[in-house]
Amino acid sequence: MATPVSSLNQLVSQATGLFKQMFGDEAKIAACAPGRVNLIGEHTDYNEGYVLPMALHLVTVVVGSAASSGHLATIVTASEHADEPRRVDLRLPNEGFSQSPGMPDEGFPLSPGLPYWANYVRGVIHHYRAHPLPGFRAVVVSSVPLGAGLSSSASLEVAFYTFLQQLKPDDGHKIPKAIACQQAEHTHAGVPCGIMDQLVSVLGMEGHALLIDCRSLESIPIPLTDPGLVFLITNSNVKHSLASSQYALRRAQCENAASILGKPSLRDATMNDLEESRDHLDDVTYRRACHVIGEINRTVKAAESLKKGAYQEFGKIMVESHNSLRDLYEVSCKELDDLVTAAMEVAGVFGSRMTGGGFGGCTITLLKAQVIDRTIQHIQERYSGTPAFYVATPSEGARALKRS
């Protein structure tokens, strides 16, 4: 059966209870933002291509209140997986603070540091679009599993930004909000991520996936309302140490390929362009570009298949995507390959693929709702590890939560 997950109300109750315990009074404001699963379109967002994610019922919740402590903030996380300490005190930017699109000056009070989890918070505060912020106290809890490729980091960034919007409102524009959260991850977490994770966490729609153009940042809702259809997330519960370094390497390889092809990005390249320039590309760079160009095309085709209910076709494209990620982009691993193979052995499964950055994390599987228990049981029997399972429910994006 699927892994139990705390409901939104349970998370809010946990967070407000911890706030009361830590600070002795009631949290006045609350906000949440979801994690996401990408149905298809892997490693295309930083190549200005298309992606097809959906926001999840797995969320990060932030509760808190303004404080009378001037420009001081205290943040507490309830995560058992956070590096110690779980409480941090920060000095907030004052009236003279000037936002910088790059890394803040060394010694700035919100420069990256320890504990590492707090860098996401530091980054969001640094890039928040309405300063100065008042002092505040906050508690963070989350149901998004860490290191699973379901965007726990973007969920934290967007939830915290949404919390800050209630302390000191910005202009409320959603796209700049997502970009600010992406910048936070670049400058403070040191991850050169694309825009997909933050964008779908902000824009997510209940009952829909989003086909996102990562160049124009326009999104098209794709309905997911067929009661006979289910997306199943399977968490391998492995995370290989290569993930972070290899992500940056893949991005650099793509930028190099685009430069050799004479294109602004691989979004502008075709397979014909790639073949014509093959003699100028080493084998690895060629294969990286081949995946990205093919994946952008697959994503657009897959969205059309999903819209018209062509689930067999969508499933076939999912498997093609996984094979490309495994063979051309080389970001899969044995555990993910085994999960995909096991899922595809079950009658009623349309398709399966790894999702997220790779080297561990999760797979996403499209199947008939009536075979979900059989599929889970079969994967458990065939997989050597201890997987976790989540039925992926397309959910709404970041929002403030009413406090009574």
JSON list of N, CA and C in Angstrom, two decimals, residues 57-114:
[
{"chain": "A", "resi": 57, "resn": "HIS", "atom": "N", "xyz": [0.54, 16.73, -3.36]},
{"chain": "A", "resi": 57, "resn": "HIS", "atom": "CA", "xyz": [-0.08, 16.92, -2.05]},
{"chain": "A", "resi": 57, "resn": "HIS", "atom": "C", "xyz": [0.97, 16.94, -0.95]},
{"chain": "A", "resi": 58, "resn": "LEU", "atom": "N", "xyz": [2.20, 16.58, -1.26]},
{"chain": "A", "resi": 58, "resn": "LEU", "atom": "CA", "xyz": [3.32, 16.67, -0.32]},
{"chain": "A", "resi": 58, "resn": "LEU", "atom": "C", "xyz": [3.75, 18.13, -0.25]},
{"chain": "A", "resi": 59, "resn": "VAL", "atom": "N", "xyz": [3.78, 18.70, 0.95]},
{"chain": "A", "resi": 59, "resn": "VAL", "atom": "CA", "xyz": [3.98, 20.15, 1.07]},
{"chain": "A", "resi": 59, "resn": "VAL", "atom": "C", "xyz": [4.94, 20.50, 2.20]},
{"chain": "A", "resi": 60, "resn": "THR", "atom": "N", "xyz": [5.47, 21.72, 2.12]},
{"chain": "A", "resi": 60, "resn": "THR", "atom": "CA", "xyz": [6.20, 22.34, 3.23]},
{"chain": "A", "resi": 60, "resn": "THR", "atom": "C", "xyz": [5.31, 23.43, 3.82]},
{"chain": "A", "resi": 61, "resn": "VAL", "atom": "N", "xyz": [5.21, 23.46, 5.13]},
{"chain": "A", "resi": 61, "resn": "VAL", "atom": "CA", "xyz": [4.40, 24.44, 5.85]},
{"chain": "A", "resi": 61, "resn": "VAL", "atom": "C", "xyz": [5.33, 25.33, 6.68]},
{"chain": "A", "resi": 62, "resn": "VAL", "atom": "N", "xyz": [5.07, 26.64, 6.65]},
{"chain": "A", "resi": 62, "resn": "VAL", "atom": "CA", "xyz": [5.79, 27.60, 7.49]},
{"chain": "A", "resi": 62, "resn": "VAL", "atom": "C", "xyz": [4.76, 28.36, 8.30]},
{"chain": "A", "resi": 63, "resn": "VAL", "atom": "N", "xyz": [4.90, 28.37, 9.62]},
{"chain": "A", "resi": 63, "resn": "VAL", "atom": "CA", "xyz": [4.03, 29.17, 10.48]},
{"chain": "A", "resi": 63, "resn": "VAL", "atom": "C", "xyz": [4.91, 30.12, 11.29]},
{"chain": "A", "resi": 64, "resn": "GLY", "atom": "N", "xyz": [4.33, 31.23, 11.73]},
{"chain": "A", "resi": 64, "resn": "GLY", "atom": "CA", "xyz": [5.12, 32.16, 12.53]},
{"chain": "A", "resi": 64, "resn": "GLY", "atom": "C", "xyz": [4.39, 33.45, 12.82]},
{"chain": "A", "resi": 65, "resn": "SER", "atom": "N", "xyz": [5.15, 34.40, 13.31]},
{"chain": "A", "resi": 65, "resn": "SER", "atom": "CA", "xyz": [4.62, 35.70, 13.68]},
{"chain": "A", "resi": 65, "resn": "SER", "atom": "C", "xyz": [5.71, 36.74, 13.58]},
{"chain": "A", "resi": 66, "resn": "ALA", "atom": "N", "xyz": [5.30, 37.99, 13.37]},
{"chain": "A", "resi": 66, "resn": "ALA", "atom": "CA", "xyz": [6.25, 39.09, 13.47]},
{"chain": "A", "resi": 66, "resn": "ALA", "atom": "C", "xyz": [6.75, 39.17, 14.91]},
{"chain": "A", "resi": 67, "resn": "ALA", "atom": "N", "xyz": [7.97, 39.65, 15.08]},
{"chain": "A", "resi": 67, "resn": "ALA", "atom": "CA", "xyz": [8.56, 39.76, 16.41]},
{"chain": "A", "resi": 67, "resn": "ALA", "atom": "C", "xyz": [8.96, 41.20, 16.66]},
{"chain": "A", "resi": 68, "resn": "SER", "atom": "N", "xyz": [9.14, 41.53, 17.91]},
{"chain": "A", "resi": 68, "resn": "SER", "atom": "CA", "xyz": [9.53, 42.89, 18.28]},
{"chain": "A", "resi": 68, "resn": "SER", "atom": "C", "xyz": [11.03, 43.04, 18.35]},
{"chain": "A", "resi": 69, "resn": "SER", "atom": "N", "xyz": [11.74, 42.13, 17.68]},
{"chain": "A", "resi": 69, "resn": "SER", "atom": "CA", "xyz": [13.20, 42.09, 17.81]},
{"chain": "A", "resi": 69, "resn": "SER", "atom": "C", "xyz": [13.90, 42.80, 16.66]},
{"chain": "A", "resi": 70, "resn": "GLY", "atom": "N", "xyz": [13.29, 43.87, 16.16]},
{"chain": "A", "resi": 70, "resn": "GLY", "atom": "CA", "xyz": [13.94, 44.66, 15.12]},
{"chain": "A", "resi": 70, "resn": "GLY", "atom": "C", "xyz": [14.18, 43.86, 13.87]},
{"chain": "A", "resi": 71, "resn": "HIS", "atom": "N", "xyz": [15.45, 43.73, 13.49]},
{"chain": "A", "resi": 71, "resn": "HIS", "atom": "CA", "xyz": [15.80, 43.02, 12.28]},
{"chain": "A", "resi": 71, "resn": "HIS", "atom": "C", "xyz": [16.43, 41.67, 12.59]},
{"chain": "A", "resi": 72, "resn": "LEU", "atom": "N", "xyz": [15.84, 40.96, 13.54]},
{"chain": "A", "resi": 72, "resn": "LEU", "atom": "CA", "xyz": [16.30, 39.62, 13.88]},
{"chain": "A", "resi": 72, "resn": "LEU", "atom": "C", "xyz": [15.23, 38.60, 13.54]},
{"chain": "A", "resi": 73, "resn": "ALA", "atom": "N", "xyz": [15.64, 37.43, 13.08]},
{"chain": "A", "resi": 73, "resn": "ALA", "atom": "CA", "xyz": [14.71, 36.36, 12.76]},
{"chain": "A", "resi": 73, "resn": "ALA", "atom": "C", "xyz": [15.21, 35.07, 13.38]},
{"chain": "A", "resi": 74, "resn": "THR", "atom": "N", "xyz": [14.28, 34.26, 13.88]},
{"chain": "A", "resi": 74, "resn": "THR", "atom": "CA", "xyz": [14.59, 32.94, 14.42]},
{"chain": "A", "resi": 74, "resn": "THR", "atom": "C", "xyz": [13.77, 31.93, 13.66]},
{"chain": "A", "resi": 75, "resn": "ILE", "atom": "N", "xyz": [14.44, 30.92, 13.07]},
{"chain": "A", "resi": 75, "resn": "ILE", "atom": "CA", "xyz": [13.75, 29.90, 12.29]},
{"chain": "A", "resi": 75, "resn": "ILE", "atom": "C", "xyz": [14.08, 28.54, 12.87]},
{"chain": "A", "resi": 76, "resn": "VAL", "atom": "N", "xyz": [13.05, 27.70, 13.03]},
{"chain": "A", "resi": 76, "resn": "VAL", "atom": "CA", "xyz": [13.21, 26.36, 13.58]},
{"chain": "A", "resi": 76, "resn": "VAL", "atom": "C", "xyz": [12.64, 25.38, 12.56]},
{"chain": "A", "resi": 77, "resn": "THR", "atom": "N", "xyz": [13.36, 24.28, 12.31]},
{"chain": "A", "resi": 77, "resn": "THR", "atom": "CA", "xyz": [12.83, 23.22, 11.45]},
{"chain": "A", "resi": 77, "resn": "THR", "atom": "C", "xyz": [12.56, 21.98, 12.29]},
{"chain": "A", "resi": 78, "resn": "ALA", "atom": "N", "xyz": [11.47, 21.31, 11.95]},
{"chain": "A", "resi": 78, "resn": "ALA", "atom": "CA", "xyz": [11.12, 20.08, 12.66]},
{"chain": "A", "resi": 78, "resn": "ALA", "atom": "C", "xyz": [11.66, 18.85, 11.94]},
{"chain": "A", "resi": 79, "resn": "SER", "atom": "N", "xyz": [12.35, 19.04, 10.83]},
{"chain": "A", "resi": 79, "resn": "SER", "atom": "CA", "xyz": [12.82, 17.90, 10.04]},
{"chain": "A", "resi": 79, "resn": "SER", "atom": "C", "xyz": [13.86, 17.08, 10.80]},
{"chain": "A", "resi": 80, "resn": "GLU", "atom": "N", "xyz": [13.64, 15.78, 10.85]},
{"chain": "A", "resi": 80, "resn": "GLU", "atom": "CA", "xyz": [14.61, 14.89, 11.48]},
{"chain": "A", "resi": 80, "resn": "GLU", "atom": "C", "xyz": [15.85, 14.72, 10.63]},
{"chain": "A", "resi": 81, "resn": "HIS", "atom": "N", "xyz": [15.75, 15.10, 9.35]},
{"chain": "A", "resi": 81, "resn": "HIS", "atom": "CA", "xyz": [16.86, 14.91, 8.42]},
{"chain": "A", "resi": 81, "resn": "HIS", "atom": "C", "xyz": [17.72, 16.17, 8.28]},
{"chain": "A", "resi": 82, "resn": "ALA", "atom": "N", "xyz": [17.34, 17.24, 8.94]},
{"chain": "A", "resi": 82, "resn": "ALA", "atom": "CA", "xyz": [18.10, 18.48, 8.83]},
{"chain": "A", "resi": 82, "resn": "ALA", "atom": "C", "xyz": [19.44, 18.35, 9.56]},
{"chain": "A", "resi": 83, "resn": "ASP", "atom": "N", "xyz": [20.47, 18.97, 9.00]},
{"chain": "A", "resi": 83, "resn": "ASP", "atom": "CA", "xyz": [21.73, 18.99, 9.71]},
{"chain": "A", "resi": 83, "resn": "ASP", "atom": "C", "xyz": [21.59, 19.93, 10.91]},
{"chain": "A", "resi": 84, "resn": "GLU", "atom": "N", "xyz": [22.29, 19.62, 11.97]},
{"chain": "A", "resi": 84, "resn": "GLU", "atom": "CA", "xyz": [22.21, 20.41, 13.20]},
{"chain": "A", "resi": 84, "resn": "GLU", "atom": "C", "xyz": [22.93, 21.75, 13.03]},
{"chain": "A", "resi": 85, "resn": "PRO", "atom": "N", "xyz": [22.54, 22.80, 13.74]},
{"chain": "A", "resi": 85, "resn": "PRO", "atom": "CA", "xyz": [21.37, 22.85, 14.60]},
{"chain": "A", "resi": 85, "resn": "PRO", "atom": "C", "xyz": [20.08, 23.06, 13.81]},
{"chain": "A", "resi": 86, "resn": "ARG", "atom": "N", "xyz": [18.98, 22.76, 14.45]},
{"chain": "A", "resi": 86, "resn": "ARG", "atom": "CA", "xyz": [17.68, 22.93, 13.80]},
{"chain": "A", "resi": 86, "resn": "ARG", "atom": "C", "xyz": [17.08, 24.31, 14.06]},
{"chain": "A", "resi": 87, "resn": "ARG", "atom": "N", "xyz": [17.77, 25.11, 14.85]},
{"chain": "A", "resi": 87, "resn": "ARG", "atom": "CA", "xyz": [17.33, 26.48, 15.09]},
{"chain": "A", "resi": 87, "resn": "ARG", "atom": "C", "xyz": [18.44, 27.42, 14.66]},
{"chain": "A", "resi": 88, "resn": "VAL", "atom": "N", "xyz": [18.06, 28.46, 13.90]},
{"chain": "A", "resi": 88, "resn": "VAL", "atom": "CA", "xyz": [19.04, 29.46, 13.48]},
{"chain": "A", "resi": 88, "resn": "VAL", "atom": "C", "xyz": [18.50, 30.85, 13.78]},
{"chain": "A", "resi": 89, "resn": "ASP", "atom": "N", "xyz": [19.40, 31.75, 14.11]},
{"chain": "A", "resi": 89, "resn": "ASP", "atom": "CA", "xyz": [19.07, 33.16, 14.32]},
{"chain": "A", "resi": 89, "resn": "ASP", "atom": "C", "xyz": [19.78, 33.97, 13.24]},
{"chain": "A", "resi": 90, "resn": "LEU", "atom": "N", "xyz": [19.04, 34.82, 12.56]},
{"chain": "A", "resi": 90, "resn": "LEU", "atom": "CA", "xyz": [19.58, 35.61, 11.45]},
{"chain": "A", "resi": 90, "resn": "LEU", "atom": "C", "xyz": [19.36, 37.10, 11.68]},
{"chain": "A", "resi": 91, "resn": "ARG", "atom": "N", "xyz": [20.33, 37.89, 11.25]},
{"chain": "A", "resi": 91, "resn": "ARG", "atom": "CA", "xyz": [20.14, 39.34, 11.22]},
{"chain": "A", "resi": 91, "resn": "ARG", "atom": "C", "xyz": [19.65, 39.71, 9.83]},
{"chain": "A", "resi": 92, "resn": "LEU", "atom": "N", "xyz": [18.50, 40.35, 9.78]},
{"chain": "A", "resi": 92, "resn": "LEU", "atom": "CA", "xyz": [17.86, 40.66, 8.51]},
{"chain": "A", "resi": 92, "resn": "LEU", "atom": "C", "xyz": [18.46, 41.91, 7.87]},
{"chain": "A", "resi": 93, "resn": "PRO", "atom": "N", "xyz": [18.36, 42.01, 6.54]},
{"chain": "A", "resi": 93, "resn": "PRO", "atom": "CA", "xyz": [18.83, 43.23, 5.86]},
{"chain": "A", "resi": 93, "resn": "PRO", "atom": "C", "xyz": [18.08, 44.46, 6.36]},
{"chain": "A", "resi": 94, "resn": "ASN", "atom": "N", "xyz": [18.77, 45.58, 6.41]},
{"chain": "A", "resi": 94, "resn": "ASN", "atom": "CA", "xyz": [18.13, 46.82, 6.86]},
{"chain": "A", "resi": 94, "resn": "ASN", "atom": "C", "xyz": [17.75, 47.69, 5.67]},
{"chain": "A", "resi": 95, "resn": "GLU", "atom": "N", "xyz": [17.38, 48.93, 5.94]},
{"chain": "A", "resi": 95, "resn": "GLU", "atom": "CA", "xyz": [16.91, 49.85, 4.89]},
{"chain": "A", "resi": 95, "resn": "GLU", "atom": "C", "xyz": [17.94, 50.04, 3.78]},
{"chain": "A", "resi": 96, "resn": "GLY", "atom": "N", "xyz": [19.22, 49.96, 4.13]},
{"chain": "A", "resi": 96, "resn": "GLY", "atom": "CA", "xyz": [20.25, 50.23, 3.14]},
{"chain": "A", "resi": 96, "resn": "GLY", "atom": "C", "xyz": [20.63, 49.03, 2.29]},
{"chain": "A", "resi": 97, "resn": "PHE", "atom": "N", "xyz": [19.92, 47.90, 2.49]},
{"chain": "A", "resi": 97, "resn": "PHE", "atom": "CA", "xyz": [20.26, 46.69, 1.78]},
{"chain": "A", "resi": 97, "resn": "PHE", "atom": "C", "xyz": [19.99, 46.84, 0.29]},
{"chain": "A", "resi": 98, "resn": "SER", "atom": "N", "xyz": [20.95, 46.42, -0.52]},
{"chain": "A", "resi": 98, "resn": "SER", "atom": "CA", "xyz": [20.81, 46.45, -1.97]},
{"chain": "A", "resi": 98, "resn": "SER", "atom": "C", "xyz": [20.89, 45.03, -2.50]},
{"chain": "A", "resi": 99, "resn": "GLN", "atom": "N", "xyz": [19.79, 44.57, -3.14]},
{"chain": "A", "resi": 99, "resn": "GLN", "atom": "CA", "xyz": [19.77, 43.21, -3.64]},
{"chain": "A", "resi": 99, "resn": "GLN", "atom": "C", "xyz": [20.80, 43.03, -4.75]},
{"chain": "A", "resi": 100, "resn": "SER", "atom": "N", "xyz": [21.46, 41.91, -4.72]},
{"chain": "A", "resi": 100, "resn": "SER", "atom": "CA", "xyz": [22.45, 41.58, -5.74]},
{"chain": "A", "resi": 100, "resn": "SER", "atom": "C", "xyz": [22.02, 40.32, -6.46]},
{"chain": "A", "resi": 101, "resn": "PRO", "atom": "N", "xyz": [22.10, 40.28, -7.80]},
{"chain": "A", "resi": 101, "resn": "PRO", "atom": "CA", "xyz": [21.72, 39.06, -8.51]},
{"chain": "A", "resi": 101, "resn": "PRO", "atom": "C", "xyz": [22.71, 37.93, -8.33]},
{"chain": "A", "resi": 102, "resn": "GLY", "atom": "N", "xyz": [23.90, 38.23, -7.83]},
{"chain": "A", "resi": 102, "resn": "GLY", "atom": "CA", "xyz": [24.91, 37.20, -7.64]},
{"chain": "A", "resi": 102, "resn": "GLY", "atom": "C", "xyz": [25.12, 36.89, -6.18]},
{"chain": "A", "resi": 103, "resn": "MET", "atom": "N", "xyz": [26.26, 36.29, -5.90]},
{"chain": "A", "resi": 103, "resn": "MET", "atom": "CA", "xyz": [26.58, 35.92, -4.53]},
{"chain": "A", "resi": 103, "resn": "MET", "atom": "C", "xyz": [26.77, 37.16, -3.66]},
{"chain": "A", "resi": 104, "resn": "PRO", "atom": "N", "xyz": [26.14, 37.20, -2.47]},
{"chain": "A", "resi": 104, "resn": "PRO", "atom": "CA", "xyz": [26.32, 38.34, -1.59]},
{"chain": "A", "resi": 104, "resn": "PRO", "atom": "C", "xyz": [27.76, 38.44, -1.11]},
{"chain": "A", "resi": 105, "resn": "ASP", "atom": "N", "xyz": [28.15, 39.66, -0.71]},
{"chain": "A", "resi": 105, "resn": "ASP", "atom": "CA", "xyz": [29.51, 39.87, -0.24]},
{"chain": "A", "resi": 105, "resn": "ASP", "atom": "C", "xyz": [29.81, 38.98, 0.96]},
{"chain": "A", "resi": 106, "resn": "GLU", "atom": "N", "xyz": [31.04, 38.50, 1.04]},
{"chain": "A", "resi": 106, "resn": "GLU", "atom": "CA", "xyz": [31.43, 37.68, 2.18]},
{"chain": "A", "resi": 106, "resn": "GLU", "atom": "C", "xyz": [31.30, 38.52, 3.46]},
{"chain": "A", "resi": 107, "resn": "GLY", "atom": "N", "xyz": [30.74, 37.93, 4.47]},
{"chain": "A", "resi": 107, "resn": "GLY", "atom": "CA", "xyz": [30.53, 38.64, 5.71]},
{"chain": "A", "resi": 107, "resn": "GLY", "atom": "C", "xyz": [29.14, 39.23, 5.84]},
{"chain": "A", "resi": 108, "resn": "PHE", "atom": "N", "xyz": [28.40, 39.27, 4.71]},
{"chain": "A", "resi": 108, "resn": "PHE", "atom": "CA", "xyz": [27.01, 39.73, 4.80]},
{"chain": "A", "resi": 108, "resn": "PHE", "atom": "C", "xyz": [26.25, 38.77, 5.71]},
{"chain": "A", "resi": 109, "resn": "PRO", "atom": "N", "xyz": [25.35, 39.27, 6.55]},
{"chain": "A", "resi": 109, "resn": "PRO", "atom": "CA", "xyz": [24.72, 38.41, 7.55]},
{"chain": "A", "resi": 109, "resn": "PRO", "atom": "C", "xyz": [23.94, 37.24, 6.97]},
{"chain": "A", "resi": 110, "resn": "LEU", "atom": "N", "xyz": [23.53, 37.33, 5.69]},
{"chain": "A", "resi": 110, "resn": "LEU", "atom": "CA", "xyz": [22.79, 36.23, 5.09]},
{"chain": "A", "resi": 110, "resn": "LEU", "atom": "C", "xyz": [23.62, 35.48, 4.06]},
{"chain": "A", "resi": 111, "resn": "SER", "atom": "N", "xyz": [24.94, 35.56, 4.16]},
{"chain": "A", "resi": 111, "resn": "SER", "atom": "CA", "xyz": [25.79, 34.75, 3.30]},
{"chain": "A", "resi": 111, "resn": "SER", "atom": "C", "xyz": [25.58, 33.27, 3.62]},
{"chain": "A", "resi": 112, "resn": "PRO", "atom": "N", "xyz": [25.84, 32.40, 2.64]},
{"chain": "A", "resi": 112, "resn": "PRO", "atom": "CA", "xyz": [25.70, 30.96, 2.90]},
{"chain": "A", "resi": 112, "resn": "PRO", "atom": "C", "xyz": [26.59, 30.52, 4.07]},
{"chain": "A", "resi": 113, "resn": "GLY", "atom": "N", "xyz": [26.10, 29.55, 4.79]},
{"chain": "A", "resi": 113, "resn": "GLY", "atom": "CA", "xyz": [26.85, 29.05, 5.94]},
{"chain": "A", "resi": 113, "resn": "GLY", "atom": "C", "xyz": [26.23, 27.79, 6.48]},
{"chain": "A", "resi": 114, "resn": "LEU", "atom": "N", "xyz": [26.47, 27.53, 7.74]},
{"chain": "A", "resi": 114, "resn": "LEU", "atom": "CA", "xyz": [25.91, 26.36, 8.41]},
{"chain": "A", "resi": 114, "resn": "LEU", "atom": "C", "xyz": [24.85, 26.78, 9.40]}
]
